[in-house]
Amino acid sequence: MDDEKIRALIDVDRIVHEPARLMILAVLSAAREADFLYLLNATALTKGNLSSHLSRLEEAGYVEIEKSFVGKQPRTVARLTGSGREALASYRNQMQAVLKAR
Amino acid sequence: MKDEIDEMVRDTYRYFYVDGLVEVAIGFLFLVLGLVVFAWLNLDTTSWPGILAVVALIVFTIGGSAIVKRVVGLVKERVTYQRTGYVAYDRGEPGVGRWPVVLAAVLLVLLLSVLPDPLTKMPFVVGALLGILLAFMGYRVSLIRFYLLGGIAFAVGLAAALLVADELVGATLTFAGSGLALLVSGAIILLSYVQEHPQVGEE
């Protein structure tokens, strides 16, 4: 593996690199938006874990969170932002380049 | 890594079909359309039932897709989203799309120019077209049951082409038969989905 590839691995976005957050981003990349319950089922994370990872992604500006009510039921909806989509795409490119270099 | 991300993306697309509601709605629409055309062919169009059949045919042909979309959305809100969560998709629902329909039609026209009779008959054409589209849907979201439904549509079309003398009646029966298959498949999936997923509230 040459220096450039090693640097690509070091420079990888740590927010995206974390497996639970990567799962959340992957799910949201296929949808316009998804609620907390769906993300919980799709990622098999605990409620606390999912909440904390969503907050982290929101802080990074990768995900938007919106809380609303549908009838009397609360619904927390998450959607990928433009920079979240870019971050996921760039992470995938970086990882593919690193894996190809093996 | 790439495969796992792709699989999660595909799972999210597949989720649209998890409850069988789309099949129930489309199947019901096909079945009703088939029955309405059958009634229209066999009734006096100056009689009340005949006029009703013509009106129903116009309403379902023009507004069918909008009715299906609206009904599926409303029922999903009450059944699916409360059980396993809500997902909305970017470019409408992950269905077949426009280009595969055009491609399937072109492919069929090309095939018809080389196929012998009775494979050039309308029932076979309808069955083959529905079969190709359902199979493509199965490929797109990796759902085997759509391949089976495509096979059924194809077989019904072939049987109608061979057994029914009147082409229009045969095509109508193919449409209605494929609709019935979709309806039954969707109902089975819906029942098992409801049994497997009790209603939950969000925290």
Short mmCIF file of C-alpha atoms in Angstrom, two decimals:
data_model
loop_
_atom_site.label_atom_id
_atom_site.label_comp_id
_atom_site.label_asym_id
_atom_site.label_seq_id
_atom_site.Cartn_x
_atom_site.Cartn_y
_atom_site.Cartn_z
CA MET A 1 0.00 0.00 0.00
CA ASP A 2 1.56 3.35 -0.97
CA ASP A 3 1.68 6.51 1.16
CA GLU A 4 -1.22 8.09 -0.65
CA LYS A 5 -3.50 5.17 0.17
CA ILE A 6 -2.38 5.17 3.80
CA ARG A 7 -3.13 8.89 3.99
CA ALA A 8 -6.58 8.26 2.51
CA LEU A 9 -7.21 5.77 5.31
CA ILE A 10 -5.99 8.19 7.98
CA ASP A 11 -8.06 11.04 6.53
CA VAL A 12 -11.24 9.01 6.50
CA ASP A 13 -14.27 10.81 8.02
CA ARG A 14 -14.52 9.35 11.54
CA ILE A 15 -18.14 10.39 11.90
CA VAL A 16 -19.11 8.28 8.89
CA HIS A 17 -16.61 5.50 9.62
CA GLU A 18 -18.33 4.41 12.84
CA PRO A 19 -20.38 1.28 11.86
CA ALA A 20 -23.67 2.31 13.51
CA ARG A 21 -23.58 5.77 11.92
CA LEU A 22 -22.58 4.25 8.58
CA MET A 23 -25.68 2.03 8.77
CA ILE A 24 -27.91 5.02 9.53
CA LEU A 25 -26.44 7.00 6.63
CA ALA A 26 -26.78 4.02 4.24
CA VAL A 27 -30.46 3.59 5.14
CA LEU A 28 -31.19 7.30 4.82
CA SER A 29 -29.38 7.48 1.47
CA ALA A 30 -32.10 5.25 -0.01
CA ALA A 31 -34.97 7.31 1.34
CA ARG A 32 -36.21 10.87 1.37
CA GLU A 33 -36.83 10.44 5.08
CA ALA A 34 -37.33 7.70 7.66
CA ASP A 35 -38.63 7.70 11.21
CA PHE A 36 -36.98 6.57 14.44
CA LEU A 37 -38.93 3.29 14.54
CA TYR A 38 -37.80 2.28 11.06
CA LEU A 39 -34.16 3.17 11.79
CA LEU A 40 -34.41 1.17 15.01
CA ASN A 41 -35.58 -1.93 13.09
CA ALA A 42 -33.20 -1.45 10.17
CA THR A 43 -30.06 -0.97 12.25
CA ALA A 44 -30.95 -3.21 15.25
CA LEU A 45 -29.47 -0.58 17.58
CA THR A 46 -30.92 0.17 21.01
CA LYS A 47 -33.07 3.31 21.37
CA GLY A 48 -30.37 5.06 23.39
CA ASN A 49 -27.64 4.17 20.91
CA LEU A 50 -29.69 5.25 17.93
CA SER A 51 -30.58 8.55 19.61
CA SER A 52 -26.98 9.33 20.41
CA HIS A 53 -25.72 8.46 16.91
CA LEU A 54 -28.48 10.52 15.30
CA SER A 55 -27.53 13.48 17.52
CA ARG A 56 -23.89 13.09 16.47
CA LEU A 57 -24.85 13.03 12.80
CA GLU A 58 -27.12 16.04 13.29
CA GLU A 59 -24.28 17.98 15.00
CA ALA A 60 -22.04 17.19 12.01
CA GLY A 61 -24.73 18.54 9.69
CA TYR A 62 -25.13 15.17 7.94
CA VAL A 63 -28.68 14.53 9.10
CA GLU A 64 -31.74 16.69 9.78
CA ILE A 65 -34.12 15.64 12.56
CA GLU A 66 -37.73 16.74 12.71
CA LYS A 67 -40.16 15.94 15.51
CA SER A 68 -43.88 16.04 14.80
CA PHE A 69 -47.18 14.37 15.65
CA VAL A 70 -49.22 12.09 13.41
CA GLY A 71 -52.61 12.11 15.11
CA LYS A 72 -51.68 11.58 18.77
CA GLN A 73 -48.52 9.64 17.99
CA PRO A 74 -45.16 11.42 18.12
CA ARG A 75 -42.93 10.86 15.08
CA THR A 76 -39.24 11.65 14.85
CA VAL A 77 -38.14 11.80 11.24
CA ALA A 78 -34.53 11.87 10.03
CA ARG A 79 -33.29 12.81 6.57
CA LEU A 80 -29.88 13.02 4.97
CA THR A 81 -28.63 16.53 4.16
CA GLY A 82 -26.64 17.39 1.03
CA SER A 83 -23.39 17.34 2.97
CA GLY A 84 -24.37 14.00 4.54
CA ARG A 85 -24.87 12.51 1.08
CA GLU A 86 -21.52 13.92 -0.06
CA ALA A 87 -19.77 12.62 3.06
CA LEU A 88 -21.14 9.11 2.51
CA ALA A 89 -20.17 9.10 -1.18
CA SER A 90 -16.68 10.38 -0.46
CA TYR A 91 -16.23 7.83 2.37
CA ARG A 92 -17.23 4.99 0.03
CA ASN A 93 -14.82 6.21 -2.65
CA GLN A 94 -12.00 6.47 -0.14
CA MET A 95 -12.63 2.99 1.26
CA GLN A 96 -12.90 1.46 -2.20
CA ALA A 97 -9.61 3.04 -3.22
CA VAL A 98 -7.93 1.70 -0.08
CA LEU A 99 -9.38 -1.80 -0.56
CA LYS A 100 -8.32 -1.88 -4.23
CA ALA A 101 -4.77 -1.02 -3.23
CA ARG A 102 -4.44 -4.15 -1.05
CA MET B 1 -18.20 -2.94 2.88
CA LYS B 2 -19.69 -1.91 -0.47
CA ASP B 3 -21.94 -4.98 -0.49
CA GLU B 4 -23.20 -4.36 3.04
CA ILE B 5 -24.09 -0.73 2.29
CA ASP B 6 -25.75 -1.78 -0.97
CA GLU B 7 -27.72 -4.43 0.91
CA MET B 8 -28.96 -1.86 3.45
CA VAL B 9 -29.99 0.42 0.59
CA ARG B 10 -31.81 -2.48 -1.11
CA ASP B 11 -33.50 -3.43 2.20
CA THR B 12 -34.81 0.12 2.47
CA TYR B 13 -36.24 -0.04 -1.07
CA ARG B 14 -37.66 -3.50 -0.37
CA TYR B 15 -39.42 -2.15 2.72
CA PHE B 16 -42.01 -0.55 0.44
CA TYR B 17 -43.26 -4.07 -0.37
CA VAL B 18 -42.90 -5.57 3.13
CA ASP B 19 -46.62 -5.49 3.90
CA GLY B 20 -48.04 -6.71 0.56
CA LEU B 21 -50.26 -3.61 0.34
CA VAL B 22 -48.92 -2.55 -3.05
CA GLU B 23 -49.73 -5.97 -4.51
CA VAL B 24 -53.21 -5.93 -2.94
CA ALA B 25 -53.95 -2.48 -4.38
CA ILE B 26 -52.51 -3.14 -7.86
CA GLY B 27 -54.06 -6.63 -7.94
CA PHE B 28 -57.45 -5.20 -6.98
CA LEU B 29 -57.14 -2.52 -9.67
CA PHE B 30 -56.19 -5.07 -12.37
CA LEU B 31 -58.99 -7.39 -11.29
CA VAL B 32 -61.59 -4.60 -11.30
CA LEU B 33 -60.33 -3.30 -14.66
CA GLY B 34 -60.50 -6.81 -16.10
CA LEU B 35 -64.03 -7.35 -14.80
CA VAL B 36 -65.17 -3.91 -15.99
CA VAL B 37 -63.83 -4.54 -19.51
CA PHE B 38 -65.45 -7.98 -19.46
CA ALA B 39 -68.77 -6.38 -18.43
CA TRP B 40 -68.35 -3.67 -21.08
CA LEU B 41 -67.80 -6.33 -23.77
CA ASN B 42 -70.85 -8.32 -22.70
CA LEU B 43 -73.37 -5.65 -21.70
CA ASP B 44 -75.53 -3.37 -23.79
CA THR B 45 -73.78 0.01 -23.46
CA THR B 46 -77.11 1.84 -23.63
CA SER B 47 -78.34 0.05 -20.48
CA TRP B 48 -77.57 1.38 -16.98
CA PRO B 49 -75.16 -1.45 -16.07
CA GLY B 50 -73.44 -0.94 -19.43
CA ILE B 51 -73.09 2.83 -18.92
CA LEU B 52 -71.81 2.18 -15.37
CA ALA B 53 -69.20 -0.21 -16.77
CA VAL B 54 -68.01 2.41 -19.28
CA VAL B 55 -67.81 5.11 -16.57
CA ALA B 56 -65.93 2.73 -14.23
CA LEU B 57 -63.56 1.83 -17.08
CA ILE B 58 -62.76 5.51 -17.74
CA VAL B 59 -62.36 6.33 -14.02
CA PHE B 60 -60.10 3.35 -13.26
CA THR B 61 -58.03 3.72 -16.44
CA ILE B 62 -57.35 7.43 -15.92
CA GLY B 63 -57.25 7.59 -12.13
CA GLY B 64 -56.17 4.04 -11.29
CA SER B 65 -52.58 4.86 -10.48
CA ALA B 66 -53.58 7.89 -8.35
CA ILE B 67 -56.22 5.82 -6.50
CA VAL B 68 -53.66 3.06 -5.78
CA LYS B 69 -51.09 5.59 -4.53
CA ARG B 70 -53.60 7.34 -2.26
CA VAL B 71 -55.11 4.15 -0.82
CA VAL B 72 -51.70 2.52 -0.24
CA GLY B 73 -50.46 5.69 1.51
CA LEU B 74 -53.51 5.87 3.78
CA VAL B 75 -53.43 2.19 4.74
CA LYS B 76 -49.65 2.22 5.27
CA GLU B 77 -50.11 5.14 7.67
CA ARG B 78 -52.52 3.05 9.77
CA VAL B 79 -50.96 -0.40 9.41
CA THR B 80 -47.27 -0.31 8.49
CA TYR B 81 -45.82 2.92 9.86
CA GLN B 82 -47.17 2.20 13.35
CA ARG B 83 -45.70 -1.30 13.36
CA THR B 84 -42.31 -1.17 11.67
CA GLY B 85 -41.79 2.51 10.92
CA TYR B 86 -42.25 5.18 8.29
CA VAL B 87 -40.11 5.63 5.18
CA ALA B 88 -40.70 8.07 2.30
CA TYR B 89 -38.74 7.70 -0.92
CA ASP B 90 -36.96 10.28 -3.04
CA ARG B 91 -38.41 9.80 -6.51
CA GLY B 92 -41.81 8.43 -5.58
CA GLU B 93 -42.03 4.79 -4.60
CA PRO B 94 -39.41 2.26 -5.68
CA GLY B 95 -41.49 0.61 -8.38
CA VAL B 96 -40.74 -0.33 -11.96
CA GLY B 97 -40.05 3.14 -13.38
CA ARG B 98 -40.77 4.46 -16.88
CA TRP B 99 -37.83 3.10 -18.92
CA PRO B 100 -38.35 -0.60 -18.15
CA VAL B 101 -41.97 -0.26 -19.32
CA VAL B 102 -40.81 1.27 -22.63
CA LEU B 103 -38.04 -1.34 -22.94
CA ALA B 104 -40.44 -4.22 -22.24
CA ALA B 105 -42.87 -2.88 -24.86
CA VAL B 106 -40.10 -2.54 -27.50
CA LEU B 107 -38.79 -6.03 -26.68
CA LEU B 108 -42.27 -7.45 -27.05
CA VAL B 109 -42.89 -5.74 -30.41
CA LEU B 110 -39.58 -7.20 -31.66
CA LEU B 111 -40.51 -10.64 -30.36
CA LEU B 112 -43.96 -10.48 -31.94
CA SER B 113 -42.41 -9.99 -35.37
CA VAL B 114 -40.66 -13.37 -35.15
CA LEU B 115 -43.10 -15.40 -33.02
CA PRO B 116 -45.61 -17.83 -34.59
CA ASP B 117 -49.36 -17.73 -33.94
CA PRO B 118 -50.93 -17.92 -31.23
CA LEU B 119 -48.05 -16.14 -29.53
CA THR B 120 -48.86 -13.01 -31.50
CA LYS B 121 -52.31 -12.87 -29.93
CA MET B 122 -53.26 -10.10 -27.51
CA PRO B 123 -53.65 -12.29 -24.37
CA PHE B 124 -50.09 -13.56 -24.76
CA VAL B 125 -48.82 -10.03 -25.34
CA VAL B 126 -50.60 -8.75 -22.20
CA GLY B 127 -49.38 -11.71 -20.12
CA ALA B 128 -45.80 -11.39 -21.40
CA LEU B 129 -45.71 -7.64 -20.77
CA LEU B 130 -47.04 -8.02 -17.22
CA GLY B 131 -44.66 -10.94 -16.67
CA ILE B 132 -41.61 -8.94 -17.78
CA LEU B 133 -42.56 -5.94 -15.64
CA LEU B 134 -43.20 -8.03 -12.52
CA ALA B 135 -39.95 -9.94 -13.03
CA PHE B 136 -38.07 -6.66 -13.42
CA MET B 137 -39.66 -5.41 -10.20
CA GLY B 138 -38.48 -8.60 -8.49
CA TYR B 139 -34.96 -8.05 -9.81
CA ARG B 140 -34.91 -4.41 -8.75
CA VAL B 141 -35.86 -5.03 -5.13
CA SER B 142 -34.60 -8.65 -4.88
CA LEU B 143 -38.00 -10.18 -4.11
CA ILE B 144 -38.52 -13.70 -5.41
CA ARG B 145 -42.32 -13.54 -5.14
CA PHE B 146 -42.43 -10.99 -7.97
CA TYR B 147 -40.63 -13.45 -10.27
CA LEU B 148 -43.31 -16.01 -9.41
CA LEU B 149 -46.09 -13.50 -10.04
CA GLY B 150 -44.44 -12.61 -13.37
CA GLY B 151 -44.40 -16.31 -14.25
CA ILE B 152 -48.09 -16.62 -13.37
CA ALA B 153 -49.00 -13.59 -15.55
CA PHE B 154 -46.98 -15.11 -18.41
CA ALA B 155 -48.65 -18.53 -17.99
CA VAL B 156 -52.17 -17.06 -17.76
CA GLY B 157 -51.53 -15.04 -20.94
CA LEU B 158 -50.24 -18.12 -22.78
CA ALA B 159 -53.19 -20.24 -21.61
CA ALA B 160 -55.69 -17.55 -22.65
CA ALA B 161 -54.00 -17.20 -26.07
CA LEU B 162 -54.31 -20.95 -26.62
CA LEU B 163 -57.74 -21.56 -25.11
CA VAL B 164 -59.88 -18.43 -25.58
CA ALA B 165 -61.04 -17.72 -29.11
CA ASP B 166 -61.90 -14.03 -28.64
CA GLU B 167 -58.63 -12.09 -28.24
CA LEU B 168 -60.16 -9.21 -26.30
CA VAL B 169 -61.87 -11.56 -23.84
CA GLY B 170 -58.62 -13.52 -23.50
CA ALA B 171 -56.63 -10.36 -22.80
CA THR B 172 -59.22 -9.26 -20.24
CA LEU B 173 -59.05 -12.63 -18.52
CA THR B 174 -55.24 -12.41 -18.49
CA PHE B 175 -55.43 -8.99 -16.87
CA ALA B 176 -58.00 -10.09 -14.30
CA GLY B 177 -56.17 -13.39 -13.62
CA SER B 178 -52.86 -11.62 -13.03
CA GLY B 179 -54.68 -9.15 -10.79
CA LEU B 180 -56.18 -12.00 -8.79
CA ALA B 181 -52.73 -13.57 -8.36
CA LEU B 182 -51.32 -10.24 -7.12
CA LEU B 183 -54.29 -9.75 -4.79
CA VAL B 184 -53.95 -13.22 -3.24
CA SER B 185 -50.17 -12.93 -2.88
CA GLY B 186 -50.49 -9.46 -1.32
CA ALA B 187 -53.23 -10.61 1.08
CA ILE B 188 -51.07 -13.54 2.29
CA ILE B 189 -48.07 -11.23 2.82
CA LEU B 190 -50.25 -8.64 4.58
CA LEU B 191 -51.75 -11.23 6.95
CA SER B 192 -48.37 -12.68 7.90
CA TYR B 193 -46.90 -9.17 8.27
CA VAL B 194 -49.68 -8.10 10.67
CA GLN B 195 -49.30 -11.31 12.68
CA GLU B 196 -45.52 -10.99 12.91
CA HIS B 197 -45.48 -7.30 13.81
CA PRO B 198 -47.72 -6.15 16.64
CA GLN B 199 -48.47 -2.44 16.80
CA VAL B 200 -45.92 -0.40 18.80
CA GLY B 201 -45.68 3.25 19.88
CA GLU B 202 -42.65 5.46 19.48
CA GLU B 203 -40.76 6.73 22.53
#
